[in-house]
Coordinates of N, CA and C and ligand atoms in Angstrom, one line a residue:
X1 N -2.3 13.2 -6.1 CA -3.1 12.1 -6.5 C -4.0 11.7 -5.4
X2 N -5.3 11.4 -5.7 CA -6.3 11.1 -4.7 C -6.0 9.7 -4.1
X3 N -6.1 9.6 -2.8 CA -5.9 8.3 -2.1 C -7.2 7.5 -2.3
X4 N -7.0 6.2 -2.5 CA -8.2 5.4 -2.7 C -8.2 4.3 -1.6
X5 N -8.1 4.7 -0.4 CA -7.9 3.7 0.7 C -9.3 3.1 1.0
X6 N -9.2 1.8 1.2 CA -10.4 1.0 1.7 C -10.3 0.9 3.2
X7 N -11.5 0.8 3.8 CA -11.5 0.7 5.3 C -10.8 -0.6 5.7
X8 N -9.9 -0.6 6.7 CA -9.3 -1.8 7.1 C -10.1 -2.4 8.2
X9 N -11.2 -3.1 7.8 CA -12.0 -3.8 8.8 C -11.3 -5.1 9.3
X10 N -11.3 -5.3 10.6 CA -10.8 -6.6 11.0 C -11.7 -7.7 10.3
X11 N -11.1 -8.9 10.1 CA -11.9 -10.0 9.5 C -13.0 -10.4 10.4
X12 N -14.1 -10.8 9.9 CA -15.2 -11.3 10.7 C -14.7 -12.5 11.4
X13 N -15.3 -12.8 12.6 CA -14.8 -13.9 13.4 C -14.8 -15.2 12.7
X14 N -15.9 -15.5 11.9 CA -16.0 -16.8 11.3 C -14.9 -16.9 10.2
X15 N -14.6 -15.8 9.5 CA -13.5 -15.8 8.5 C -12.1 -15.9 9.2
X16 N -12.0 -15.3 10.4 CA -10.7 -15.4 11.1 C -10.5 -16.9 11.5
X17 N -11.5 -17.5 12.0 CA -11.4 -18.9 12.4 C -11.1 -19.8 11.2
X18 N -11.8 -19.5 10.1 CA -11.6 -20.3 8.9 C -10.1 -20.2 8.4
X19 N -9.5 -18.9 8.5 CA -8.2 -18.7 8.0 C -7.2 -19.4 9.0
X20 N -7.5 -19.2 10.3 CA -6.6 -19.8 11.3 C -6.6 -21.3 11.1
X21 N -7.8 -21.9 10.8 CA -7.9 -23.4 10.6 C -7.0 -23.8 9.4
X22 N -7.1 -23.1 8.3 CA -6.3 -23.4 7.1 C -4.8 -23.3 7.5
X23 N -4.4 -22.2 8.2 CA -3.0 -22.0 8.5 C -2.5 -23.1 9.4
X24 N -3.2 -23.5 10.4 CA -2.7 -24.5 11.3 C -2.6 -25.8 10.6
X25 N -3.6 -26.1 9.7 CA -3.5 -27.4 8.9 C -2.3 -27.4 8.1
X26 N -2.0 -26.3 7.4 CA -0.8 -26.3 6.6 C 0.5 -26.3 7.4
X27 N 0.5 -25.6 8.6 CA 1.6 -25.6 9.5 C 2.0 -27.1 9.9
X28 N 0.9 -27.9 10.1 CA 1.2 -29.3 10.5 C 1.8 -30.0 9.4
X29 N 1.4 -29.7 8.1 CA 1.9 -30.5 7.0 C 3.2 -30.0 6.5
X30 N 3.5 -28.7 6.6 CA 4.8 -28.2 6.1 C 5.3 -27.1 7.1
X31 N 5.7 -27.6 8.3 CA 6.1 -26.6 9.3 C 7.3 -25.8 8.9
X32 N 8.3 -26.5 8.2 CA 9.5 -25.8 7.9 C 9.2 -24.5 7.0
X33 N 8.3 -24.7 6.0 CA 8.0 -23.5 5.1 C 7.0 -22.6 5.7
X34 N 6.1 -23.1 6.5 CA 5.0 -22.2 7.0 C 5.6 -21.4 8.2
X35 N 6.3 -22.1 9.1 CA 7.1 -21.4 10.1 C 6.4 -20.6 11.2
X36 N 5.1 -20.9 11.4 CA 4.4 -20.2 12.5 C 3.2 -21.1 12.8
X37 N 2.6 -20.7 14.0 CA 1.4 -21.5 14.4 C 0.1 -20.8 14.1
X38 N 0.2 -19.6 13.8 CA -1.1 -18.8 13.5 C -0.7 -17.7 12.5
X39 N -1.7 -17.2 11.8 CA -1.5 -16.0 10.9 C -1.2 -14.8 11.8
X40 N -0.4 -13.8 11.2 CA -0.1 -12.6 11.9 C -1.4 -11.9 12.3
X41 N -1.3 -11.3 13.5 CA -2.4 -10.5 14.0 C -2.4 -9.1 13.4
X42 N -3.5 -8.3 13.8 CA -3.6 -7.0 13.2 C -2.5 -6.0 13.6
X43 N -2.0 -6.1 14.8 CA -0.9 -5.2 15.2 C 0.4 -5.4 14.4
X44 N 0.7 -6.7 14.2 CA 1.9 -7.0 13.4 C 1.7 -6.7 11.9
X45 N 0.5 -7.0 11.4 CA 0.2 -6.8 10.0 C 0.3 -5.3 9.7
X46 N -0.3 -4.5 10.6 CA -0.3 -3.0 10.4 C 1.1 -2.5 10.4
X47 N 1.9 -2.9 11.4 CA 3.2 -2.3 11.6 C 4.1 -2.7 10.4
X48 N 3.8 -3.8 9.8 CA 4.6 -4.2 8.6 C 4.4 -3.3 7.4
X49 N 3.3 -2.5 7.4 CA 3.0 -1.7 6.2 C 3.5 -0.3 6.4
X50 N 4.5 -0.1 7.3 CA 5.0 1.2 7.6 C 5.4 2.0 6.3
X51 N 6.1 1.3 5.4 CA 6.6 2.0 4.2 C 5.6 1.9 3.0
X52 N 4.4 1.4 3.3 CA 3.3 1.6 2.3 C 2.6 2.9 2.7
X53 N 2.6 3.3 3.9 CA 2.0 4.5 4.4 C 3.0 5.7 4.3
X54 N 4.3 5.5 4.8 CA 5.3 6.5 4.8 C 6.0 6.5 3.5
X55 N 5.9 7.5 2.6 CA 6.5 7.5 1.3 C 7.4 8.7 1.1
X56 N 8.5 8.5 0.3 CA 9.4 9.6 0.0 C 8.6 10.7 -0.8
X57 N 7.8 10.2 -1.8 CA 7.0 11.2 -2.5 C 5.5 10.7 -2.4
X58 N 4.7 11.4 -1.6 CA 3.3 10.9 -1.4 C 2.5 11.0 -2.7
X59 N 2.9 11.6 -3.7 CA 2.1 11.7 -4.9 C 2.4 10.7 -6.0
X60 N 3.5 9.9 -5.7 CA 4.0 8.9 -6.7 C 3.5 7.5 -6.4
X61 N 2.9 6.8 -7.3 CA 2.5 5.4 -7.0 C 3.7 4.5 -6.7
X62 N 3.5 3.5 -6.0 CA 4.6 2.6 -5.6 C 4.3 1.1 -6.0
X63 N 5.3 0.4 -6.3 CA 5.2 -1.1 -6.5 C 5.6 -1.8 -5.2
X64 N 4.7 -2.7 -4.8 CA 4.9 -3.4 -3.5 C 5.0 -4.9 -3.8
X65 N 6.0 -5.5 -3.2 CA 6.1 -7.0 -3.2 C 5.8 -7.6 -1.8
X66 N 4.9 -8.5 -1.7 CA 4.7 -9.2 -0.4 C 5.2 -10.7 -0.6
X67 N 6.1 -11.1 0.2 CA 6.6 -12.5 0.0 C 6.1 -13.3 1.2
X68 N 5.5 -14.5 0.9 CA 5.0 -15.4 1.9 C 3.7 -14.9 2.5
X69 N 2.7 -14.8 1.7 CA 1.4 -14.1 2.1 C 0.6 -15.0 3.0
X70 N 0.8 -16.3 3.0 CA 0.0 -17.2 3.8 C -1.5 -17.1 3.6
X71 N -2.3 -16.8 4.6 CA -3.7 -16.7 4.4 C -4.1 -15.2 4.2
X72 N -3.1 -14.3 4.2 CA -3.3 -12.9 3.7 C -3.6 -11.8 4.7
X73 N -3.2 -12.0 6.1 CA -3.5 -10.9 7.0 C -2.7 -9.6 6.7
X74 N -1.5 -9.8 6.3 CA -0.6 -8.7 5.9 C -1.1 -8.1 4.6
X75 N -1.5 -9.0 3.7 CA -1.9 -8.5 2.4 C -3.1 -7.6 2.5
X76 N -4.0 -7.9 3.5 CA -5.2 -7.1 3.7 C -4.8 -5.7 4.2
X77 N -3.8 -5.7 5.1 CA -3.4 -4.4 5.7 C -2.7 -3.6 4.6
X78 N -2.0 -4.2 3.7 CA -1.3 -3.5 2.6 C -2.4 -2.9 1.7
X79 N -3.4 -3.8 1.3 CA -4.5 -3.3 0.4 C -5.2 -2.1 1.0
X80 N -5.4 -2.1 2.3 CA -6.1 -1.0 2.9 C -5.4 0.3 2.8
X81 N -4.1 0.3 2.5 CA -3.2 1.5 2.4 C -2.8 1.8 1.0
X82 N -3.2 0.9 0.1 CA -2.8 1.2 -1.3 C -3.5 2.4 -1.9
X83 N -2.8 3.2 -2.7 CA -3.3 4.4 -3.3 C -3.4 4.2 -4.8
X84 N -4.1 5.1 -5.5 CA -4.3 5.0 -6.9 C -3.0 4.8 -7.6
X85 N -2.9 3.8 -8.5 CA -1.7 3.5 -9.3 C -0.7 2.5 -8.6
X86 N -0.8 2.3 -7.3 CA 0.0 1.4 -6.6 C -0.2 0.0 -7.2
X87 N 0.8 -0.9 -7.2 CA 0.6 -2.3 -7.6 C 1.1 -3.2 -6.4
X88 N 0.5 -4.4 -6.3 CA 0.9 -5.3 -5.3 C 1.1 -6.7 -6.0
X89 N 2.3 -7.2 -5.8 CA 2.6 -8.6 -6.2 C 2.7 -9.4 -4.9
X90 N 1.9 -10.5 -4.8 CA 1.9 -11.4 -3.6 C 2.5 -12.7 -4.1
X91 N 3.6 -13.1 -3.5 CA 4.2 -14.4 -3.9 C 4.2 -15.3 -2.7
X92 N 3.6 -16.5 -3.0 CA 3.4 -17.5 -1.9 C 3.7 -18.9 -2.5
X93 N 4.6 -19.7 -1.8 CA 5.0 -21.0 -2.3 C 3.9 -22.1 -2.3
X94 N 3.0 -22.0 -1.3 CA 2.1 -23.0 -1.0 C 0.8 -22.8 -1.9
X95 N 0.5 -23.7 -2.8 CA -0.7 -23.5 -3.7 C -2.0 -23.5 -2.9
X96 N -2.0 -24.2 -1.8 CA -3.3 -24.2 -1.0 C -3.6 -22.8 -0.5
X97 N -2.5 -22.0 -0.1 CA -2.7 -20.6 0.3 C -3.0 -19.7 -0.9
X98 N -2.3 -20.0 -2.1 CA -2.6 -19.1 -3.2 C -4.0 -19.2 -3.7
X99 N -4.6 -20.4 -3.6 CA -6.1 -20.5 -4.0 C -6.9 -19.6 -3.1
X100 N -6.6 -19.7 -1.8 CA -7.3 -18.8 -0.8 C -7.1 -17.3 -1.1
X101 N -5.8 -17.0 -1.4 CA -5.5 -15.6 -1.6 C -6.2 -15.0 -2.9
X102 N -6.3 -15.9 -3.9 CA -7.0 -15.4 -5.2 C -8.4 -15.1 -4.9
X103 N -9.1 -16.0 -4.1 CA -10.5 -15.8 -3.7 C -10.6 -14.5 -2.9
X104 N -9.6 -14.3 -2.0 CA -9.7 -13.1 -1.1 C -9.6 -11.8 -1.9
X105 N -8.7 -11.8 -2.9 CA -8.5 -10.6 -3.7 C -9.8 -10.3 -4.5
X106 N -10.5 -11.4 -4.9 CA -11.8 -11.2 -5.7 C -12.9 -10.7 -4.8
X107 N -13.0 -11.2 -3.6 CA -14.2 -11.0 -2.8 C -14.1 -10.1 -1.6
X108 N -12.9 -9.9 -1.0 CA -12.8 -9.1 0.2 C -12.9 -7.6 -0.1
X109 N -13.9 -6.9 0.5 CA -14.0 -5.5 0.2 C -12.8 -4.6 0.4
X110 N -11.8 -5.1 1.2 CA -10.6 -4.3 1.4 C -9.8 -4.2 0.1
X111 N -10.1 -5.2 -0.9 CA -9.4 -5.2 -2.1 C -10.2 -4.5 -3.2
X112 N -11.3 -3.9 -2.9 CA -12.2 -3.5 -4.0 C -11.6 -2.4 -4.9
X113 N -10.7 -1.6 -4.3 CA -10.0 -0.5 -5.1 C -8.7 -1.0 -5.7
X114 N -8.3 -2.2 -5.3 CA -6.9 -2.6 -5.6 C -6.8 -3.9 -6.4
X115 N -8.0 -4.6 -6.5 CA -7.9 -6.0 -7.1 C -7.3 -6.0 -8.5
X116 N -7.6 -5.0 -9.3 CA -7.1 -5.0 -10.7 C -5.6 -4.7 -10.7
X117 N -5.0 -4.3 -9.6 CA -3.6 -4.0 -9.6 C -2.8 -4.9 -8.7
X118 N -3.5 -6.0 -8.3 CA -2.9 -7.0 -7.4 C -2.7 -8.4 -8.2
X119 N -1.6 -9.0 -8.1 CA -1.3 -10.3 -8.7 C -0.8 -11.3 -7.7
X120 N -1.4 -12.5 -7.7 CA -1.0 -13.5 -6.8 C -0.1 -14.5 -7.6
X121 N 1.1 -14.8 -7.1 CA 2.0 -15.7 -7.8 C 2.2 -17.0 -6.9
X122 N 2.1 -18.2 -7.5 CA 2.4 -19.4 -6.8 C 3.9 -19.7 -7.2
X123 N 4.8 -19.4 -6.3 CA 6.2 -19.5 -6.6 C 7.1 -19.3 -5.4
X124 N 8.3 -19.8 -5.4 CA 9.3 -19.4 -4.4 C 9.7 -18.0 -4.8
X125 N 9.8 -17.1 -3.8 CA 10.0 -15.7 -4.1 C 11.2 -15.4 -5.1
X126 N 12.3 -16.1 -4.9 CA 13.4 -15.8 -5.7 C 13.4 -16.4 -7.1
X127 N 12.2 -17.1 -7.4 CA 12.0 -17.6 -8.8 C 11.1 -16.6 -9.5
X128 N 10.8 -15.5 -8.9 CA 9.9 -14.5 -9.6 C 10.6 -13.7 -10.7
X129 N 11.9 -13.8 -10.7 CA 12.7 -13.1 -11.8 C 13.1 -11.7 -11.3
X130 N 14.0 -11.1 -12.1 CA 14.6 -9.9 -11.7 C 14.3 -8.7 -12.6
X131 N 13.2 -8.9 -13.5 CA 13.0 -7.8 -14.4 C 12.1 -6.7 -13.8
X132 N 11.5 -6.9 -12.6 CA 10.7 -5.9 -12.0 C 11.5 -5.1 -10.9
X133 N 11.1 -3.9 -10.6 CA 11.7 -3.2 -9.4 C 10.5 -2.8 -8.5
X134 N 10.8 -2.9 -7.2 CA 9.8 -2.6 -6.1 C 10.3 -1.5 -5.2
X135 N 9.4 -0.7 -4.8 CA 9.7 0.4 -3.9 C 9.7 -0.1 -2.4
X136 N 8.8 -1.1 -2.2 CA 8.7 -1.6 -0.8 C 8.5 -3.2 -0.9
X137 N 9.3 -3.9 -0.1 CA 9.1 -5.3 0.0 C 8.7 -5.6 1.5
X138 N 7.7 -6.4 1.6 CA 7.3 -6.9 2.9 C 7.4 -8.4 2.9
X139 N 8.2 -8.9 3.8 CA 8.5 -10.4 3.8 C 8.0 -11.1 5.0
X140 N 7.2 -12.1 4.8 CA 6.8 -13.0 5.9 C 7.5 -14.3 6.0
X141 N 8.6 -14.4 5.2 CA 9.2 -15.7 5.2 C 9.9 -16.1 6.5
X142 N 9.8 -17.4 6.9 CA 10.3 -17.8 8.2 C 11.8 -18.1 8.2
X143 N 12.6 -17.0 8.2 CA 14.0 -17.1 8.1 C 14.6 -18.1 9.1
X144 N 14.0 -18.1 10.3 CA 14.5 -18.9 11.4 C 14.5 -20.4 11.0
X145 N 13.7 -20.8 10.0 CA 13.6 -22.2 9.6 C 14.5 -22.5 8.4
X146 N 15.2 -21.5 7.9 CA 16.0 -21.7 6.7 C 17.5 -21.8 7.1
X147 N 18.2 -22.3 6.1 CA 19.7 -22.4 6.3 C 20.3 -21.0 6.1
X148 N 21.5 -20.8 6.5 CA 22.1 -19.5 6.3 C 22.2 -19.1 4.8
X149 N 22.5 -20.2 4.0 CA 22.6 -19.9 2.5 C 21.3 -19.5 1.9
X150 N 20.2 -20.2 2.4 CA 18.9 -19.8 1.9 C 18.6 -18.4 2.2
X151 N 18.9 -18.0 3.5 CA 18.5 -16.6 3.9 C 19.3 -15.6 3.1
X152 N 20.6 -15.9 2.9 CA 21.5 -15.0 2.1 C 21.0 -14.8 0.7
X153 N 20.6 -16.0 0.0 CA 20.0 -15.9 -1.3 C 18.8 -15.1 -1.4
X154 N 17.9 -15.2 -0.4 CA 16.6 -14.5 -0.5 C 16.9 -13.0 -0.2
X155 N 17.8 -12.7 0.8 CA 18.1 -11.2 1.0 C 18.8 -10.6 -0.2
X156 N 19.7 -11.4 -0.8 CA 20.3 -10.9 -2.0 C 19.3 -10.6 -3.1
X157 N 18.3 -11.5 -3.2 CA 17.2 -11.3 -4.2 C 16.4 -10.0 -3.9
X158 N 16.1 -9.9 -2.7 CA 15.3 -8.7 -2.3 C 16.1 -7.4 -2.7
X159 N 17.4 -7.4 -2.4 CA 18.1 -6.2 -2.6 C 18.4 -6.0 -4.1
X160 N 18.2 -7.1 -4.9 CA 18.4 -6.9 -6.4 C 17.1 -6.3 -7.0
X161 N 15.9 -6.7 -6.5 CA 14.7 -6.2 -7.1 C 14.2 -4.9 -6.4
X162 N 14.8 -4.5 -5.3 CA 14.4 -3.3 -4.6 C 15.1 -2.2 -5.3
X163 N 14.3 -1.1 -5.6 CA 15.0 0.1 -6.2 C 15.9 0.8 -5.2
X164 N 16.9 1.5 -5.7 CA 17.8 2.2 -4.7 C 16.9 3.2 -3.8
X165 N 17.1 3.1 -2.5 CA 16.3 3.9 -1.6 C 15.0 3.2 -1.2
X166 N 14.7 2.0 -1.8 CA 13.5 1.3 -1.4 C 13.7 0.6 0.0
X167 N 12.6 0.2 0.6 CA 12.6 -0.4 1.9 C 12.1 -1.8 1.9
X168 N 12.8 -2.6 2.8 CA 12.4 -4.0 3.1 C 12.0 -4.1 4.5
X169 N 10.8 -4.6 4.8 CA 10.4 -4.9 6.2 C 10.1 -6.4 6.3
X170 N 10.7 -7.0 7.4 CA 10.4 -8.4 7.6 C 10.4 -8.7 9.1
X171 N 9.9 -9.8 9.5 CA 9.7 -10.1 11.0 C 10.3 -11.4 11.4
X172 N 10.5 -11.5 12.6 CA 10.9 -12.8 13.2 C 10.3 -12.8 14.6
X173 N 10.2 -14.0 15.2 CA 9.5 -14.1 16.5 C 10.6 -14.0 17.6
X174 N 10.1 -13.4 18.7 CA 11.0 -13.1 19.8 C 11.4 -14.5 20.5
X175 N 12.6 -14.5 20.9 CA 13.2 -15.6 21.7 C 13.2 -17.0 21.1
X176 N 13.1 -17.1 19.7 CA 13.1 -18.4 19.1 C 14.4 -19.1 19.3
X177 N 15.5 -18.3 19.2 CA 16.8 -18.9 19.3 C 17.0 -19.4 20.7
X178 N 16.6 -18.6 21.7 CA 16.7 -19.0 23.1 C 15.9 -20.3 23.4
X179 N 14.7 -20.3 22.8 CA 13.8 -21.5 23.0 C 14.5 -22.8 22.4
X180 N 15.0 -22.6 21.1 CA 15.6 -23.7 20.4 C 16.9 -24.2 21.2
X181 N 17.6 -23.2 21.8 CA 18.8 -23.6 22.6 C 18.4 -24.6 23.7
X182 N 17.2 -24.5 24.2 CA 16.8 -25.4 25.3 C 16.1 -26.7 24.7
X183 N 15.2 -26.5 23.7 CA 14.4 -27.7 23.3 C 14.9 -28.4 22.1
X184 N 15.6 -27.7 21.2 CA 15.9 -28.4 19.9 C 17.2 -29.1 19.9
X185 N 17.3 -30.1 19.0 CA 18.6 -30.8 18.9 C 19.7 -29.8 18.5
X186 N 20.9 -30.1 18.9 CA 22.1 -29.2 18.8 C 22.2 -28.7 17.3
X187 N 22.1 -29.6 16.3 CA 22.4 -29.2 14.9 C 21.3 -28.2 14.4
X188 N 20.1 -28.4 14.9 CA 19.0 -27.4 14.6 C 19.3 -26.1 15.2
X189 N 19.7 -26.1 16.4 CA 20.0 -24.8 17.1 C 21.2 -24.1 16.4
X190 N 22.2 -24.9 16.0 CA 23.3 -24.3 15.3 C 22.9 -23.7 13.9
X191 N 22.0 -24.4 13.2 CA 21.6 -24.0 11.9 C 20.8 -22.6 12.1
X192 N 20.0 -22.6 13.1 CA 19.2 -21.3 13.3 C 20.2 -20.2 13.7
X193 N 21.2 -20.5 14.6 CA 22.1 -19.5 15.0 C 22.8 -18.9 13.7
X194 N 23.2 -19.8 12.8 CA 23.9 -19.3 11.6 C 23.0 -18.5 10.7
X195 N 21.7 -18.9 10.6 CA 20.9 -18.0 9.7 C 20.6 -16.7 10.4
X196 N 20.5 -16.7 11.7 CA 20.3 -15.4 12.4 C 21.5 -14.5 12.3
X197 N 22.7 -15.1 12.1 CA 23.9 -14.2 11.9 C 23.8 -13.5 10.6
X198 N 23.3 -14.2 9.6 CA 23.1 -13.6 8.3 C 22.1 -12.4 8.4
X199 N 21.0 -12.7 9.0 CA 20.0 -11.6 9.2 C 20.7 -10.4 9.9
X200 N 21.4 -10.7 11.0 CA 22.1 -9.7 11.8 C 23.0 -8.8 10.9
X201 N 23.8 -9.5 10.0 CA 24.7 -8.9 9.2 C 24.0 -7.8 8.3
X202 N 22.8 -8.2 7.7 CA 22.1 -7.3 6.9 C 21.5 -6.2 7.7
X203 N 21.0 -6.5 8.9 CA 20.3 -5.5 9.7 C 21.4 -4.5 10.1
X204 N 22.6 -5.0 10.4 CA 23.7 -4.0 10.8 C 24.1 -3.1 9.7
X205 N 24.1 -3.7 8.5 CA 24.5 -2.9 7.3 C 23.4 -1.9 6.8
X206 N 22.2 -2.4 6.8 CA 21.1 -1.6 6.1 C 19.9 -1.2 7.0
X207 N 20.0 -1.6 8.3 CA 18.8 -1.4 9.2 C 18.5 0.1 9.4
X208 N 17.2 0.5 9.4 CA 16.8 1.8 9.7 C 15.8 1.9 10.8
X209 N 15.4 0.7 11.4 CA 14.5 0.8 12.5 C 14.0 -0.6 12.8
X210 N 13.5 -0.7 14.0 CA 12.8 -2.0 14.4 C 11.5 -1.7 15.2
X211 N 10.6 -2.6 15.2 CA 9.4 -2.5 16.1 C 9.3 -3.8 16.8
X212 N 8.9 -3.7 18.1 CA 8.6 -4.9 18.9 C 7.1 -5.0 19.0
X213 N 6.6 -6.1 18.6 CA 5.1 -6.3 18.6 C 4.8 -7.4 19.6
X214 N 4.4 -6.9 20.8 CA 4.1 -7.9 21.8 C 2.7 -8.5 21.7
X215 N 1.8 -7.7 21.0 CA 0.4 -8.2 20.8 C 0.3 -9.1 19.6
X216 N 1.0 -10.2 19.6 CA 0.9 -11.1 18.5 C 1.2 -12.5 19.1
X217 N 0.8 -13.5 18.4 CA 1.0 -14.9 18.8 C 1.9 -15.6 17.8
X218 N 3.2 -15.8 18.1 CA 4.0 -15.3 19.2 C 4.4 -13.8 19.0
X219 N 4.8 -13.2 20.1 CA 5.3 -11.8 19.9 C 6.5 -11.7 18.9
X220 N 6.6 -10.6 18.2 CA 7.5 -10.5 17.1 C 8.4 -9.3 17.1
X221 N 9.5 -9.3 16.4 CA 10.3 -8.2 16.0 C 10.1 -7.9 14.6
X222 N 10.0 -6.6 14.2 CA 10.1 -6.2 12.8 C 11.4 -5.5 12.6
X223 N 12.0 -5.8 11.5 CA 13.2 -5.1 11.0 C 12.9 -4.4 9.8
X224 N 13.3 -3.1 9.7 CA 13.1 -2.3 8.5 C 14.5 -2.0 8.0
X225 N 14.7 -2.2 6.7 CA 16.0 -2.0 6.0 C 15.8 -1.1 4.8
X226 N 16.9 -0.4 4.5 CA 16.8 0.5 3.3 C 18.0 0.2 2.4
X227 N 17.7 0.1 1.1 CA 18.7 -0.1 0.1 C 19.4 1.2 -0.2
X228 N 20.7 1.3 -0.1 CA 21.4 2.6 -0.3 C 21.1 3.1 -1.7
X229 N 21.2 4.5 -1.9 CA 20.9 5.1 -3.2 C 21.9 4.7 -4.2
X230 N 23.2 4.4 -3.9 CA 24.1 4.0 -4.9 C 24.8 2.7 -4.6
Ligands
SAM301 C1 5.3 -17.3 8.8 S1 4.2 -17.6 7.4 C2 3.6 -15.9 7.2 C3 2.2 -15.8 6.6 C4 1.6 -14.5 6.5 N1 2.4 -13.5 5.9 C5 1.3 -14.0 7.9 O1 2.0 -13.1 8.4 O2 0.4 -14.6 8.6 C6 5.3 -17.8 6.1 C7 4.7 -18.0 4.7 O3 5.8 -18.0 3.7 C8 5.5 -19.0 2.7 N2 6.9 -19.4 2.2 C9 7.9 -20.0 2.7 N3 9.0 -20.1 2.0 C10 8.7 -19.3 0.8 C11 9.4 -19.0 -0.3 N4 10.7 -19.3 -0.5 N5 8.8 -18.2 -1.3 C12 7.5 -17.8 -1.1 N6 6.7 -18.2 0.0 C13 7.3 -18.9 1.0 C14 4.9 -20.1 3.5 O4 4.2 -21.0 2.7 C15 4.0 -19.3 4.5 O5 2.8 -19.1 3.9

């Protein structure tokens, strides 16, 4: 099957500033859900698409789910690597971001070959339903801001809608636990420690690799997990 890749041009500086402005404004209003101070950079966005580019069967189209798309830097990297027949579902809880994403899918040249196979959903990811199956899930959700129960519910959901053998890639920022240990109130630090134990439990069980991305604000870890075949 012919690949229909679009060139992954970095965003023009004025668009990057516009997106960063929107992101920072939303981070001020809803920091717990937004969970970062800036959109992911090119190095992190590209590394998160590892299992859009590396496929078990390079001739078979794949279904991709991106959770927590924000202003869309990772979505653009995914779109640049989509091939004929691939589908992308982007789910984002913040309607201010989804309006921006819908416009991006219609007008950004990186989506020119993929816009008719891309859907933007305004929803919490685990409200998306369980009738679809995905080959690759890329999650930008800020697990460090969630409770242990919320993290477990979302990881359970991902492993329900992931097909056997499918991959999940998600990221967290380096040293957040250590920084919170120093600056955050004790109960906030404990909550984050508990949610990070849930993440660790899943990484220990299903992890297949990690990437450390220093060229990002803030620097990040990526965890890649694989759902067992049976
Ligand atoms: C750390 S930002 C990542 C944004 C973007 N992926 C990036 O890398 O720049 C997390 C995003 O997840 C969204 N979000 C948080 N909780 C969510 C949920 N339960 N379901 C869907 N989106 C969620 C936030 O609104 C925010 O846009």
